[in-house]
Structure formats: C-alpha cells, structure tokens
Amino acid sequence: MNPNLLAVPVALPLFAAALLLAVARWGGRRAITFQRLVAATTLTINLAAALGLTQHALSGHRIVLQMGGWQAPFGITLIADGLTGILLTLTGIVALAVLPFAIATIDLHRERMAFYPLFLLLVMGVNGAFLTGDLFNLYVFFEVLLMASFVLLTVGGQPAQTHSGIRYVVLNLLGSLVFLAAAGIAYGTLGTLNMAQMAERLESAPMAVRTLLAGMLLVAFGGKAALFPLFFWLPSSYHTPPPAVTALFGGLLTKVGVYTIFRSFTLFFPDLLSAWQPLFLGIAGATMLIGALGAMAQPTIRRVLSFHIISHVGFMLMGLGVALQGNGLGVGFGLAAAILYMAHHMLVKTGLILAGGAVEIDMGGDRLQSIGGLVGRRPLLALLFFLSAISLAGIPPFSGFISKLSLLEITLDTRHWTVAAVSVIASVLTLINVMRLWREAFWGTYEHPGRLRPWLLDAPVRRWLVLGPIAGLLLLSLGLGLFGERFFHMTTIAAQQVLDRDGYIAAVNPVNPESVAAPSSKEGSD
Amino acid sequence: MTQLILALTVGILFACGAYLVMRRGQIKLILGLGLLSHGVNLLLFGSGKLTLGEPPIFTDKKNFLVELATRQLADPLPQALILTAIVISFGITAFMIVLINRRHTITNSDVVQGELVPLLLEGDPFSGDSSTGQEENGFDWLAYEVDEIYERGQMGTFWARVSSDADESAALEREGYDQR
C-alpha cells in the first residue's frame, strides 16, 4: 500500500481549510453552501483514507512515511499502526456525524466567521497528533488543534464564552508549556526528538531523566486528557459554545490526550507502566469517581455530559494501568479493552451530546429544572436520547456493556479489587445521572422555558440533519456491541502492536546522525 | 558560567511567570504567560549545547565529518524549534489579548471575578435588556439568531435564512461584532 496515504488525513483538511478561509468572508448564502459542500467532501475522503489505513494496519503492518524522503531522525516521520488507524477512523466518523448537525444548527454569524475552516483545522490537528512520530511535531499538532478549538469555543463572543474561553486557553497553554519544556529536556538529554529514537535511547538513559520526562509528559498529556487533578478546565468551558462544537470537542479533544499517554508510556516508559501502576490506577479511580459525582450536582444537560467525559477518561486510564499484566487473560487485554472503550466513548458521547443539544435547541435552554415533558412532544428524539444514554451507562446490547465488561474483567483478573469496585460505582452513578437527565428532560409535564417557538425539529430537512447523525452513531454503537467479539479482536491486534516497541522502532528505523558516514550524504537538517 | 546564568534566567522567568499567572489581574495574566513562554524558549535554547562563536557552518564542505568531530558547533535544531514555539506563543498571546479585551468591555474591570457574577449583576450587554432570564437558562450562545433572524420569521425555507445578501450585511452591521 502506498504510504503517501498517511499524509491524506493531515494534508487534505489543511488544504480544504485554506481554500475555505480564502473565500470565508465573501459571506453570501451561496458561499456558505460551498463551504458546507467542501467540508462534507473533505471529511468523507478523510474517513475513506482512515478506513483504508485501518484495514491495512490491522492486518499487522505499520505504515511509515518519512516526509520529504529524509531518513528518520532528520525528517518528520508519520506512522500508523492499529491504534492510530482505529482512532483516525473514529475521528472521521465523529467529524462526519457532527457536520450535518452543525450545518443545521450553527448560526449565520459563526458560519461567516470561518466556522467550517476551523472545524477542518481541528480535525487536521487531531489526525496529525494521532499520526506523528516526532515529539516536537506532536507539540505542533497539539497547538494546531488547540488554536482551532480556542477560536471555535469563543467565536460569537458571548459573555459566558469569553469567560470560559480565557480559562480554557490559559490552562491549555500552561499544559502546552510543560510539554514544550519536556521536549526541550528530551532533546538536551537524548539528542533526538524522533519518538522511535527516543525510545531507543531512553533504555540507557539515567533514571532521573526517565522519571522527569515521564512526569512532565504525564502532567502535560493528563491536562489535555482531563485526568483527576487537572480536569477542571473541561466542565467550566464545554457548556458555553453551540452544542455542535461541544459534541466535536467531547468526541475528539480529550481522546488525543489519552492517546498520547498510551503512546508515550507504552513506547518510552514500559517499565514505569508497572512501577507507577498504583499512581495510574489511583488517578484512574479518582477521575472516574470525581467525574461521576461531579455530574450529580450539575444543573444543565451539557454540564452533566461534560463531567461524564472526565469519568470515562478514568476508565481508559484504568485499562492502561493494567496493560502489562494478566493472569488468566493475556497481556495487552487491558489495553485492548481500553481502546474498545475509547471507540465506544467517542461514538456514544458524541451522539449523546448531539441529542442533548437537540433538546437544548428545541427547549430554548437545557437547565434541568425548567424543562420537561419532551417524551410526548418529540418521541423520536426521546427514543434516541434514551438509547444513547443507556449505551453510555453500559446496558447490553449496546457497546457500553461489552467495553465496560472487558475492562472490569481484566481488573478483576489482575486482582485490583479497589479500582474495580470504584469503576462499578462510577458506572452505577453514570446510570443514575443519565436517568436523572431522562426524568427531568423527558418525563413530567411539558415545560418550555424559552421565549422562542420550537422550530428545529419541525423543519423538514433540518430535522433529519439533526436526528440522522444521532441515529447513525447509535447504530454504530449497537453494532459495536453486537459484534463485540470481532471488534475486540481488532483492538487486541492494535494493543499488541502498541505494546511491541521493537517493532515500532524497527519500522521507523532511525539512523544515528554520527554514523551517517558517506560525505556525499545530506547534512543533518531541521 | 554561561550555563549557570542561563539556568538561573530560566528559573527566574519561570518563577515570575508562575507568580503573575496566579494573580487576579488579566494584564498580569498575559504578562505571566509571556514570561513563562520566554522561559520555555530559553530552556529549549539551552537544550542544544551552549557554544560561543561557533556557527553551524562548515568551512570545508567535503570533510564536514572531520569538522563535526573536532569543532564543537552550535546546534541549529533548537533554534528552529524556538522559532516555531515563538510563532505559536505569539499567536496565542495575540488571541489572549483580544479575548481579554473582549471581557474587559463586558465587565469593565481588570480583575478576574468568579464565574458569571458580574454578568448576573449587570445583565447581558449584547441583548439590550437584562431581564430576559437568558443567563438563568444558560442559553445565551444563540442570542444573535434569537433576536434578529428567527423571530422575524425568516426561518421558513431550508437554505434561506436571510432574504438577501444586502439584508444580511445590514443585520451584521446592526448587530456588530464590535459593539463600539
């Protein structure tokens, strides 16, 4: 297979966004239709490329692209294995599901303020972060997706958006600075920023360097992933932008942080994965519990769902914590379960935020106290919300069940009773939470607090642009649950690939700069 | 000696930046973030070996490996990294300044208050009236549409949100992204 396909998920959204930015301010109705079409086409091609990559990667290969033909440590490496492929596919699905909802609900002002280019740039940053094999390049892609998310979060300039935007920008900027400092220290001590070569050289690096780097990366990525002590930027900002933006953020952003934690700790510090296991499991348990408990106290639908994101990140980290262990079950089972959980979470969470957003738009507000009785008015929306909610809570036959079950199985298998108990408690709390949402928003007498006549779900085409993606994501979740065995097999392959460090290093095959002997060869370049 | 000075400078920049970021003033916040990013840039700079007066230019192109082994050249890579980092932090700082200016026009204060307190007291300056209960519903992100477009009944057809382009720009003018 042609490795140049690896560049498609990064280059295509970038060029499409550049094209759209050029025409963004023309502003007429036709220009906006054009933007929508270009965005939809781009995301479809992106998903197709991601599917192709995944299919190839899951047959046991790693696809490596050395940009510009420069040998590994000199140029930038893009590498895709099973985990990358799965996440790229999920990113494509989430983006493609949010786009129709955004087309139907985003207002004209935002569309004219370059909403679609920013959407594409966010997808590009996420894809790039999944694909890159270079630590500094990872920083750059992080900044790309953060810049896009900053603007998506604050465009519109409403007071609440501005307030939460400042908090979000400052905390993410601080995390990025920690990451950048870690990259500097890595270059100073290891002399390379290529991730494969870093992994090679970290084996013989002094313990102090390893611990320092691991700690700084954990703080930086943990901040992005909204892990326990660093999660507070998430619930204070995710409820302010339009629901389509929240769904996109909730589906994609924290998962980039989780992915980078997975990648860095399996590749750079596999020994710390067992040495720091109590730390990982402790953070995971605290994150799950805080997220679920925090959600209990929230007054609006989107705030509850934001706290659930935090809770679920804890589940994923729990899988990483037991990745290198296994008694009855094989080593890597935990990681496979965590990847399956990520897939489940990205699909269901996006769908549920979209459904909550539809409720919010239909009601003119999502404060739980002042809404109610939607089940008679909007039966289809109510059904979709209910099914998404029980999938999130982990009721069979949806995907939540199988992914939570496999995570629970491995933690019990490795005798981590406490964290297993905490995860069960967090699951029950999640169930209570989503049932609370259901009871407050859908049951009871019909209350409509907004000044507006509800219109969105009566509009002929928009109605399906809103409900279609939710139903689609729900069907995918159902498929993930019904064919769980097959998908778990896929994630097992991906987990084995992630844990196989030597294979990763051999695939990238970085050369030592000093050993590039021939005088005719190119000099070291940035 | 140079290394010591560099390390101390990085440390002082970090300390001052961290102190300023934790203050309540928004201008101090921006200054603190600036100092922090300078500190990180300097740290990146020090991650290549510090050399004086040894630019990474080979005098003899044929035998650059010999030169590489004998001279201690400056490492160009950290400088390229710093350049990238400077551009990124410049962009984010500019964005922050705009954002904080925006908030300053809303709250008329430099001090960071608790969440939404000044807004609840003063109402939403963009909606024109403070008694709508919008904040209470947590539903102010649609305020533009609410007032200008939907209630005028222009939502009838799918693609036609606004009747014409001229109308649209007039609405934009009236609403204004810039309130002044």
XYZ file of C-alpha atoms in Angstrom:
706
model
C 0.000 0.000 0.000
C 1.158 3.461 -0.811
C 2.476 5.137 2.357
C 1.596 8.541 0.938
C -1.959 7.781 2.008
C -0.738 8.661 5.507
C -0.451 12.292 4.521
C -4.093 12.494 3.396
C -5.747 12.878 6.840
C -3.392 15.777 7.606
C -2.899 17.470 4.259
C -6.423 17.251 2.906
C -8.219 19.083 5.762
C -5.403 21.625 5.802
C -5.750 22.477 2.126
C -9.523 22.431 2.284
C -9.424 24.757 5.303
C -7.023 27.083 3.495
C -9.332 27.158 0.493
C -12.341 27.879 2.657
C -10.531 30.568 4.643
C -9.781 32.307 1.386
C -13.471 32.507 0.499
C -14.860 32.694 4.027
C -15.505 36.401 4.091
C -17.393 36.539 0.824
C -20.196 35.605 3.050
C -23.157 35.158 0.730
C -25.550 32.290 1.046
C -24.005 30.558 -1.906
C -20.512 30.856 -0.450
C -21.699 29.191 2.719
C -23.315 26.373 0.773
C -19.995 25.966 -0.990
C -18.190 25.811 2.356
C -20.569 23.153 3.597
C -20.091 21.056 0.493
C -16.312 21.318 0.614
C -16.269 20.417 4.311
C -18.525 17.401 3.763
C -16.461 16.156 0.816
C -13.208 16.607 2.708
C -14.441 14.739 5.740
C -15.799 11.895 3.592
C -12.476 11.443 1.819
C -10.732 11.691 5.186
C -12.891 8.894 6.562
C -12.259 6.751 3.490
C -8.500 7.224 3.821
C -8.688 6.414 7.536
C -10.634 3.241 6.808
C -8.057 2.172 4.239
C -5.243 2.806 6.706
C -7.026 0.915 9.455
C -7.673 -2.088 7.301
C -4.019 -2.269 6.345
C -2.720 -1.584 9.848
C -4.953 -4.181 11.461
C -3.519 -6.881 9.229
C -0.399 -6.486 11.329
C 1.592 -3.870 9.433
C 2.863 -0.482 10.388
C 2.726 2.112 7.661
C 5.577 4.595 7.811
C 6.015 7.741 5.773
C 9.253 9.698 6.043
C 8.240 13.164 4.914
C 10.335 14.526 2.073
C 12.353 11.319 1.897
C 14.569 12.331 4.830
C 15.809 9.425 6.907
C 14.151 9.075 10.295
C 15.723 11.413 12.857
C 16.321 14.191 10.295
C 12.907 14.463 8.815
C 9.425 14.125 10.207
C 8.006 10.651 10.461
C 4.351 9.798 10.112
C 3.497 6.326 11.337
C 0.207 4.483 11.574
C -0.395 1.281 13.479
C -3.638 -0.306 14.574
C -4.374 2.159 17.385
C -3.716 5.145 15.153
C -5.884 3.657 12.428
C -8.785 2.962 14.757
C -8.635 6.441 16.228
C -8.364 8.066 12.803
C -11.446 6.183 11.697
C -13.342 7.205 14.809
C -12.259 10.813 14.324
C -13.559 10.670 10.781
C -16.876 9.222 11.933
C -17.309 11.760 14.731
C -16.445 14.687 12.477
C -18.768 13.457 9.749
C -21.575 12.983 12.264
C -21.181 16.424 13.820
C -21.040 18.216 10.468
C -24.755 17.790 9.498
C -25.773 18.812 12.992
C -23.552 21.868 12.700
C -24.988 22.707 9.285
C -28.467 22.575 10.750
C -27.834 24.474 13.955
C -24.851 26.805 13.655
C -25.962 30.370 13.112
C -25.064 32.503 10.168
C -22.701 34.711 12.122
C -20.496 31.842 13.104
C -20.618 30.375 9.625
C -19.334 33.661 8.301
C -16.650 33.773 10.959
C -14.894 30.776 9.407
C -16.651 28.011 11.288
C -16.053 25.327 8.673
C -12.345 26.061 8.124
C -11.841 25.892 11.887
C -13.749 22.625 12.015
C -11.425 21.182 9.377
C -8.313 22.549 11.091
C -9.393 20.902 14.336
C -9.799 17.579 12.532
C -6.401 18.085 10.924
C -4.737 18.713 14.275
C -6.346 15.648 15.810
C -5.369 13.451 12.862
C -1.835 14.804 12.902
C -1.435 14.164 16.626
C -2.501 10.561 16.082
C -0.158 10.067 13.134
C 3.050 11.803 14.017
C 6.174 10.001 15.114
C 8.069 13.052 16.275
C 7.716 14.670 19.671
C 8.059 18.267 18.557
C 5.734 17.653 15.669
C 3.253 16.313 18.197
C 3.535 19.641 20.026
C 2.846 21.498 16.801
C -0.233 19.405 16.046
C -1.436 19.915 19.600
C -1.157 23.639 19.081
C -2.991 23.417 15.761
C -5.928 21.638 17.322
C -5.859 23.888 20.378
C -5.822 27.066 18.317
C -8.754 25.803 16.286
C -10.588 24.835 19.469
C -9.853 28.206 21.111
C -11.494 30.004 18.253
C -14.389 27.552 17.932
C -15.007 27.943 21.640
C -15.028 31.708 21.669
C -16.319 32.719 18.247
C -19.579 34.541 18.736
C -18.139 36.462 21.656
C -20.975 35.852 24.096
C -20.042 36.791 27.672
C -20.105 33.223 29.000
C -17.995 32.091 26.079
C -15.419 34.770 26.715
C -15.193 33.862 30.380
C -14.818 30.155 29.833
C -12.575 30.791 26.838
C -9.986 32.593 28.952
C -9.905 29.749 31.444
C -9.645 27.146 28.710
C -6.919 28.992 26.825
C -4.794 29.676 29.895
C -4.915 26.143 31.275
C -4.256 24.515 27.931
C -1.458 26.962 27.271
C 0.168 26.064 30.590
C -0.087 22.373 29.693
C 1.490 23.054 26.323
C 4.341 24.923 28.001
C 5.037 21.931 30.234
C 5.012 19.720 27.159
C 7.363 22.054 25.315
C 9.740 22.127 28.273
C 9.656 18.328 28.308
C 10.509 18.288 24.607
C 13.428 20.630 25.287
C 14.713 18.456 28.103
C 14.312 15.376 25.912
C 16.389 16.964 23.189
C 19.006 18.164 25.641
C 19.456 14.786 27.285
C 18.735 12.357 24.465
C 19.781 14.395 21.454
C 16.755 13.459 19.422
C 13.063 14.179 19.133
C 12.119 11.269 16.917
C 9.909 9.112 19.075
C 11.360 5.798 17.944
C 14.888 7.011 18.549
C 13.900 8.497 21.900
C 12.521 5.114 22.892
C 15.798 3.506 21.860
C 17.939 5.947 23.788
C 15.731 6.108 26.849
C 16.613 2.497 27.567
C 20.125 3.525 28.550
C 19.222 6.951 29.917
C 19.709 7.688 33.615
C 16.740 7.057 35.870
C 16.436 10.756 36.761
C 15.938 11.714 33.135
C 13.353 8.999 32.612
C 11.392 9.933 35.703
C 11.500 13.640 34.926
C 10.357 13.152 31.349
C 7.652 10.691 32.315
C 6.334 13.044 34.981
C 6.315 16.086 32.726
C 4.648 14.198 29.884
C 2.068 12.767 32.264
C 1.228 16.245 33.544
C 1.103 17.736 30.054
C -0.966 14.969 28.474
C -3.013 14.411 31.610
C -4.047 18.049 31.421
C -5.231 17.578 27.842
C -6.961 14.326 28.738
C -8.688 15.894 31.779
C -7.272 13.470 34.333
C -8.045 13.835 38.003
C -6.247 16.863 39.389
C -6.138 18.678 36.042
C -9.675 18.280 34.774
C -11.335 21.493 35.914
C -10.949 23.411 32.660
C -13.265 20.954 30.916
C -16.591 21.307 32.724
C -16.159 25.043 33.032
C -15.891 25.561 29.297
C -17.681 22.799 27.399
C -21.170 24.098 28.043
C -20.705 27.546 26.564
C -20.265 27.094 22.788
C -23.052 25.841 20.491
C -23.885 22.146 21.015
C -22.284 21.078 17.735
C -18.939 22.452 18.932
C -19.323 20.776 22.315
C -20.029 17.462 20.609
C -16.927 17.815 18.470
C -14.780 18.700 21.493
C -16.274 15.981 23.655
C -15.741 13.389 20.960
C -12.206 14.293 19.988
C -10.134 16.505 22.248
C -9.623 14.559 25.448
C -9.061 11.405 23.430
C -5.963 12.973 21.889
C -4.579 13.367 25.384
C -5.457 9.778 26.233
C -3.843 8.557 23.028
C -0.616 10.432 23.741
C -0.500 8.976 27.252
C -0.989 5.492 25.803
C 1.654 6.048 23.167
C 4.266 7.728 25.330
C 4.034 5.315 28.221
C 4.000 2.146 26.135
C 6.770 3.385 23.867
C 9.051 5.388 26.142
C 8.491 4.046 29.644
C 7.122 0.488 29.603
C 8.858 -0.235 32.903
C 7.246 2.767 34.577
C 3.914 1.366 33.484
C 4.318 -1.316 36.119
C 6.349 0.765 38.587
C 3.825 3.583 38.541
C 0.833 1.289 38.412
C -0.562 2.434 41.783
C -0.320 6.012 40.550
C -2.127 5.218 37.322
C -4.850 3.217 38.988
C -5.235 5.844 41.712
C -5.599 8.648 39.171
C -7.958 6.493 37.132
C -10.170 5.731 40.135
C -10.209 9.335 41.305
C -11.016 10.565 37.796
C -13.896 8.121 37.389
C -15.376 8.942 40.748
C -14.934 12.718 40.561
C -16.451 12.815 37.098
C -19.469 10.751 38.077
C -20.001 12.555 41.373
C -19.496 15.964 39.812
C -22.142 15.149 37.240
C -24.676 14.536 40.002
C -24.521 18.171 41.069
C -24.793 19.784 37.666
C -27.873 21.757 36.728
C -27.826 21.525 32.932
C -27.646 18.668 30.425
C -24.401 19.671 28.842
C -22.645 20.196 32.162
C -23.663 16.705 33.249
C -22.341 15.273 29.988
C -19.076 17.221 30.331
C -18.478 15.659 33.714
C -19.180 12.244 32.219
C -16.350 12.776 29.753
C -13.988 13.095 32.707
C -15.392 9.979 34.309
C -14.847 7.974 31.124
C -11.287 9.122 30.665
C -10.665 7.437 34.009
C -11.907 4.125 32.604
C -9.485 4.397 29.692
C -6.571 5.117 32.001
C -7.551 2.124 34.107
C -7.077 -0.051 31.031
C -3.609 1.392 30.515
C -2.727 0.805 34.148
C -3.182 -2.948 33.790
C -1.880 -3.111 30.217
C 1.217 -5.119 31.037
C -0.482 -7.529 33.404
C -2.668 -10.551 33.031
C -3.214 -13.782 34.887
C -5.932 -15.733 33.165
C -6.237 -13.182 30.395
C -3.348 -12.315 28.147
C -1.009 -9.353 28.487
C -2.424 -6.487 26.484
C -6.026 -7.388 27.288
C -6.336 -4.244 29.392
C -5.087 -2.022 26.610
C -7.366 -3.726 24.091
C -10.297 -3.138 26.428
C -9.274 0.499 26.857
C -9.120 1.002 23.079
C -12.548 -0.572 22.711
C -13.762 1.727 25.453
C -12.357 4.718 23.580
C -14.239 3.649 20.467
C -17.445 3.239 22.442
C -16.948 6.543 24.205
C -16.229 8.567 21.076
C -19.329 7.265 19.302
C -21.799 7.359 22.160
C -20.625 10.541 23.816
C -20.806 12.489 20.587
C -24.277 11.126 19.902
C -25.475 11.928 23.390
C -24.142 15.484 23.330
C -25.836 15.951 19.966
C -29.092 14.625 21.408
C -28.713 16.903 24.430
C -28.018 19.782 22.080
C -31.187 18.995 20.138
C -33.130 19.069 23.409
C -31.495 22.368 24.297
C -32.330 23.958 20.969
C -35.855 22.599 20.971
C -36.488 23.792 24.504
C -34.584 27.044 24.285
C -32.489 26.026 27.274
C -31.115 22.977 28.969
C -31.460 23.820 32.627
C -32.958 20.657 34.027
C -35.217 22.431 36.485
C -37.038 24.376 33.856
C -37.514 21.791 31.126
C -39.582 18.634 30.998
C -42.124 16.554 29.192
C -40.338 16.137 25.891
C -41.266 12.485 25.505
C -44.736 13.246 24.233
C -43.666 16.105 22.016
C -40.564 14.609 20.459
C -40.851 10.843 20.706
C -38.087 10.098 18.218
C -35.604 12.394 19.924
C -36.618 10.917 23.255
C -36.013 7.392 21.989
C -32.607 8.280 20.575
C -31.602 10.067 23.760
C -32.749 7.175 25.899
C -30.912 4.538 23.875
C -27.724 6.627 23.760
C -27.987 7.173 27.498
C -28.308 3.508 28.369
C -25.480 2.724 25.988
C -23.363 5.254 27.884
C -24.350 3.667 31.162
C -23.382 0.214 29.906
C -26.609 -1.708 29.327
C -26.471 -4.544 26.764
C -26.777 -4.919 23.789
C -25.038 -1.596 23.270
C -21.302 -1.059 23.132
C -21.055 0.332 26.649
C -21.718 -3.084 28.089
C -19.017 -5.031 26.323
C -16.338 -2.365 26.774
C -17.056 -1.902 30.465
C -17.296 -5.639 30.977
C -13.904 -6.285 29.406
C -12.306 -3.540 31.490
C -13.858 -4.945 34.634
C -12.770 -8.452 33.696
C -9.109 -7.503 33.384
C -9.034 -5.505 36.612
C -10.594 -8.422 38.472
C -8.250 -10.814 36.735
C -5.221 -8.849 37.928
C -6.718 -8.517 41.426
C -7.105 -4.786 41.608
C -10.228 -5.023 43.675
C -10.410 -1.396 44.765
C -10.263 0.167 41.346
C -12.659 -2.454 40.013
C -15.125 -1.572 42.757
C -14.677 2.124 42.051
C -15.361 1.540 38.361
C -18.566 -0.307 39.173
C -19.652 2.501 41.482
C -18.846 5.047 38.797
C -20.894 3.052 36.285
C -23.866 2.976 38.614
C -23.522 6.693 39.215
C -23.426 7.227 35.465
C -26.631 5.269 35.135
C -28.242 7.367 37.872
C -27.074 10.518 36.153
C -28.393 9.702 32.726
C -31.667 8.533 34.209
C -31.856 11.845 36.025
C -31.409 13.618 32.696
C -34.117 11.429 31.219
C -36.519 12.030 34.073
C -36.019 15.785 34.196
C -35.968 16.492 30.490
C -38.361 13.953 29.036
C -40.816 12.987 31.705
C -43.267 15.143 33.581
C -45.391 17.934 32.257
C -44.289 19.831 29.225
C -42.405 22.952 30.144
C -40.921 25.246 27.586
C -38.803 27.970 29.178
C -37.501 29.637 26.025
C -39.027 32.716 24.522
C -38.949 31.055 21.148
C -41.312 28.836 19.357
C -39.538 25.473 18.981
C -38.719 25.141 15.314
C -35.734 22.953 14.666
C -37.395 19.571 14.907
C -40.337 20.760 12.833
C -38.213 21.962 9.945
C -38.438 19.461 7.091
C -34.786 18.906 6.189
C -33.028 20.135 9.281
C -34.936 17.721 11.417
C -33.133 14.856 9.717
C -29.825 16.660 9.687
C -30.165 16.771 13.465
C -31.641 13.362 14.165
C -29.803 11.442 11.428
C -26.301 11.683 12.915
C -27.588 10.736 16.378
C -29.315 7.674 14.958
C -26.246 6.789 12.908
C -23.920 6.966 15.901
C -26.386 4.916 17.905
C -26.463 2.228 15.213
C -22.667 2.142 15.208
C -22.728 1.730 18.972
C -25.237 -1.083 18.598
C -23.023 -2.739 16.001
C -20.018 -2.365 18.278
C -21.998 -4.091 20.988
C -23.492 -6.863 18.864
C -20.275 -7.743 17.051
C -18.194 -7.131 20.125
C -16.108 -10.240 19.626
C -14.930 -9.142 16.212
C -14.165 -5.603 17.290
C -12.401 -6.823 20.390
C -10.246 -8.975 18.162
C -9.301 -5.850 16.200
C -8.445 -3.852 19.291
C -6.404 -6.783 20.588
C -4.301 -6.675 17.441
C -3.945 -2.916 17.892
C -2.958 -3.326 21.554
C -0.351 -5.953 20.707
C 1.077 -3.595 18.100
C 1.213 -0.740 20.584
C 2.989 -2.886 23.160
C 5.507 -4.130 20.592
C 8.126 -1.403 20.973
C 10.840 -3.121 18.965
C 8.521 -3.433 16.007
C 7.757 0.294 16.204
C 11.434 1.219 16.361
C 12.305 -1.164 13.546
C 9.505 0.220 11.376
C 10.728 3.795 11.775
C 14.371 2.658 11.669
C 16.079 5.840 12.856
C 19.749 6.181 11.991
C 22.392 7.604 14.261
C 23.442 11.032 12.998
C 27.121 10.337 13.695
C 27.039 7.129 11.720
C 25.813 8.708 8.507
C 29.225 8.267 7.025
C 29.258 8.961 3.349
C 30.416 12.555 2.716
C 28.006 12.861 -0.187
C 25.023 12.298 2.044
C 22.888 15.185 3.142
C 23.818 17.097 6.235
C 21.634 16.967 9.309
C 18.727 19.250 8.816
C 15.843 20.503 10.763
C 29.384 30.108 33.827
C 27.181 30.757 30.809
C 25.239 27.649 31.681
C 24.697 28.829 35.229
C 23.466 32.211 34.044
C 21.154 30.573 31.530
C 19.771 28.181 34.128
C 19.194 30.996 36.605
C 17.485 33.102 33.956
C 15.172 30.263 33.038
C 14.378 29.701 36.700
C 13.664 33.379 37.361
C 11.475 33.627 34.278
C 9.512 30.583 35.380
C 9.123 31.900 38.917
C 7.978 35.349 37.826
C 5.672 33.867 35.204
C 4.085 31.454 37.642
C 3.597 34.252 40.169
C 1.991 36.561 37.634
C -0.283 33.848 36.218
C -1.685 33.235 39.660
C -2.575 36.898 40.227
C -6.096 38.086 39.583
C -5.367 40.834 37.099
C -5.846 39.939 33.478
C -2.968 42.036 32.208
C -0.744 40.266 34.713
C -2.037 37.001 33.353
C -0.906 37.891 29.845
C 2.466 39.113 31.087
C 2.901 35.961 33.129
C 2.144 33.724 30.170
C 4.613 35.728 28.126
C 7.338 35.281 30.732
C 6.595 31.560 31.009
C 6.860 31.040 27.289
C 10.103 33.018 27.237
C 11.396 30.745 29.977
C 10.482 27.643 27.994
C 12.058 29.063 24.855
C 15.257 29.763 26.727
C 15.171 26.234 28.122
C 14.852 24.900 24.582
C 17.750 27.131 23.611
C 19.890 25.636 26.324
C 18.981 22.110 25.292
C 21.440 22.348 22.416
C 24.926 22.670 23.812
C 25.975 26.224 24.525
C 28.838 27.291 22.351
C 30.288 30.730 21.806
C 31.128 31.942 18.346
C 30.822 28.596 16.604
C 28.112 28.908 13.984
C 26.971 25.620 12.451
C 28.582 26.376 9.113
C 31.153 24.010 7.732
C 34.216 25.695 6.258
C 35.149 22.617 4.249
C 32.128 21.036 2.650
C 33.965 17.882 1.590
C 35.187 16.872 5.034
C 32.406 18.089 7.249
C 32.561 14.931 9.328
C 36.095 15.772 10.422
C 34.954 19.220 11.358
C 31.980 17.780 13.180
C 34.292 15.636 15.240
C 36.870 18.306 16.056
C 34.946 21.554 16.449
C 32.070 21.936 18.835
C 29.459 23.573 16.666
C 26.277 25.238 17.796
C 23.238 23.027 17.292
C 20.824 24.614 14.832
C 17.866 22.385 15.670
C 16.846 24.015 18.995
C 16.871 27.375 17.280
C 14.461 26.089 14.683
C 12.296 24.690 17.459
C 12.355 28.002 19.303
C 11.350 29.809 16.145
C 8.303 27.565 15.855
C 7.490 27.939 19.536
C 7.830 31.729 19.358
C 5.430 31.916 16.435
C 2.889 29.752 18.249
C 3.123 31.641 21.524
C 2.923 34.931 19.644
C -0.316 33.826 18.036
C -1.814 32.604 21.271
C -0.785 35.754 23.127
C -2.423 37.894 20.482
C -5.561 35.800 20.767
C -5.490 36.089 24.556
C -5.188 39.853 24.365
C -8.221 40.064 22.110
C -10.161 37.740 24.380
C -9.275 39.703 27.484
C -10.051 42.969 25.768
C -13.427 41.484 24.939
C -14.012 40.551 28.522
C -12.859 43.937 29.631
C -15.557 45.553 27.518
C -18.088 43.250 29.169
C -17.092 43.546 32.788
C -15.341 46.929 32.783
C -12.810 45.520 35.185
C -9.340 44.095 35.005
C -9.910 41.710 37.883
C -10.932 38.117 37.293
C -14.124 37.512 39.214
C -15.830 34.265 39.990
C -17.886 32.657 37.320
C -20.552 34.868 35.771
C -21.013 37.023 38.878
C -20.611 40.369 37.133
C -22.791 39.173 34.290
C -25.631 38.251 36.536
C -25.396 41.646 38.185
C -25.175 43.662 35.037
C -27.094 41.554 32.586
C -26.062 40.705 29.093
C -24.804 43.865 27.420
C -25.453 42.418 23.990
C -29.075 41.570 24.360
C -30.113 45.084 25.236
C -32.230 44.108 28.211
C -31.146 42.396 31.358
C -34.403 40.849 32.445
C -34.741 38.120 29.860
C -33.552 35.307 32.052
C -31.198 34.126 29.352
C -28.330 33.632 31.731
C -30.564 31.722 34.003
C -31.221 29.210 31.283
C -27.583 29.117 30.357
C -28.670 29.724 26.798
C -27.007 32.810 25.526
C -24.946 31.448 22.684
C -27.840 31.833 20.260
C -28.675 35.400 21.200
C -27.940 36.734 17.735
C -30.262 34.375 15.990
C -32.908 34.649 18.606
C -33.470 38.321 18.196
C -32.559 39.084 14.682
C -33.391 36.194 12.492
C -35.743 33.617 13.869
C -38.316 35.872 15.382
C -38.709 37.745 12.152
C -39.977 34.508 10.696
C -37.237 34.152 8.162
C -36.525 30.585 9.022
C -39.148 29.280 6.642
C -37.066 27.587 3.999
C -34.053 25.449 4.448
C -31.304 27.349 2.702
C -32.781 30.783 3.030
C -32.014 32.032 6.470
C -31.904 35.632 5.432
C -33.744 37.064 2.498
C -30.827 38.614 0.666
C -27.181 39.408 0.999
C -27.859 43.096 1.435
C -30.198 42.382 4.309
C -27.608 40.105 5.763
C -24.813 42.643 5.858
C -27.184 45.226 7.245
C -28.056 42.796 10.022
C -24.387 42.224 10.627
C -23.767 45.939 10.804
C -26.579 46.414 13.278
C -25.560 43.509 15.457
C -21.920 44.276 15.120
C -19.134 42.028 16.225
C -17.644 45.177 17.640
C -20.006 46.912 19.929
C -18.306 50.278 19.948
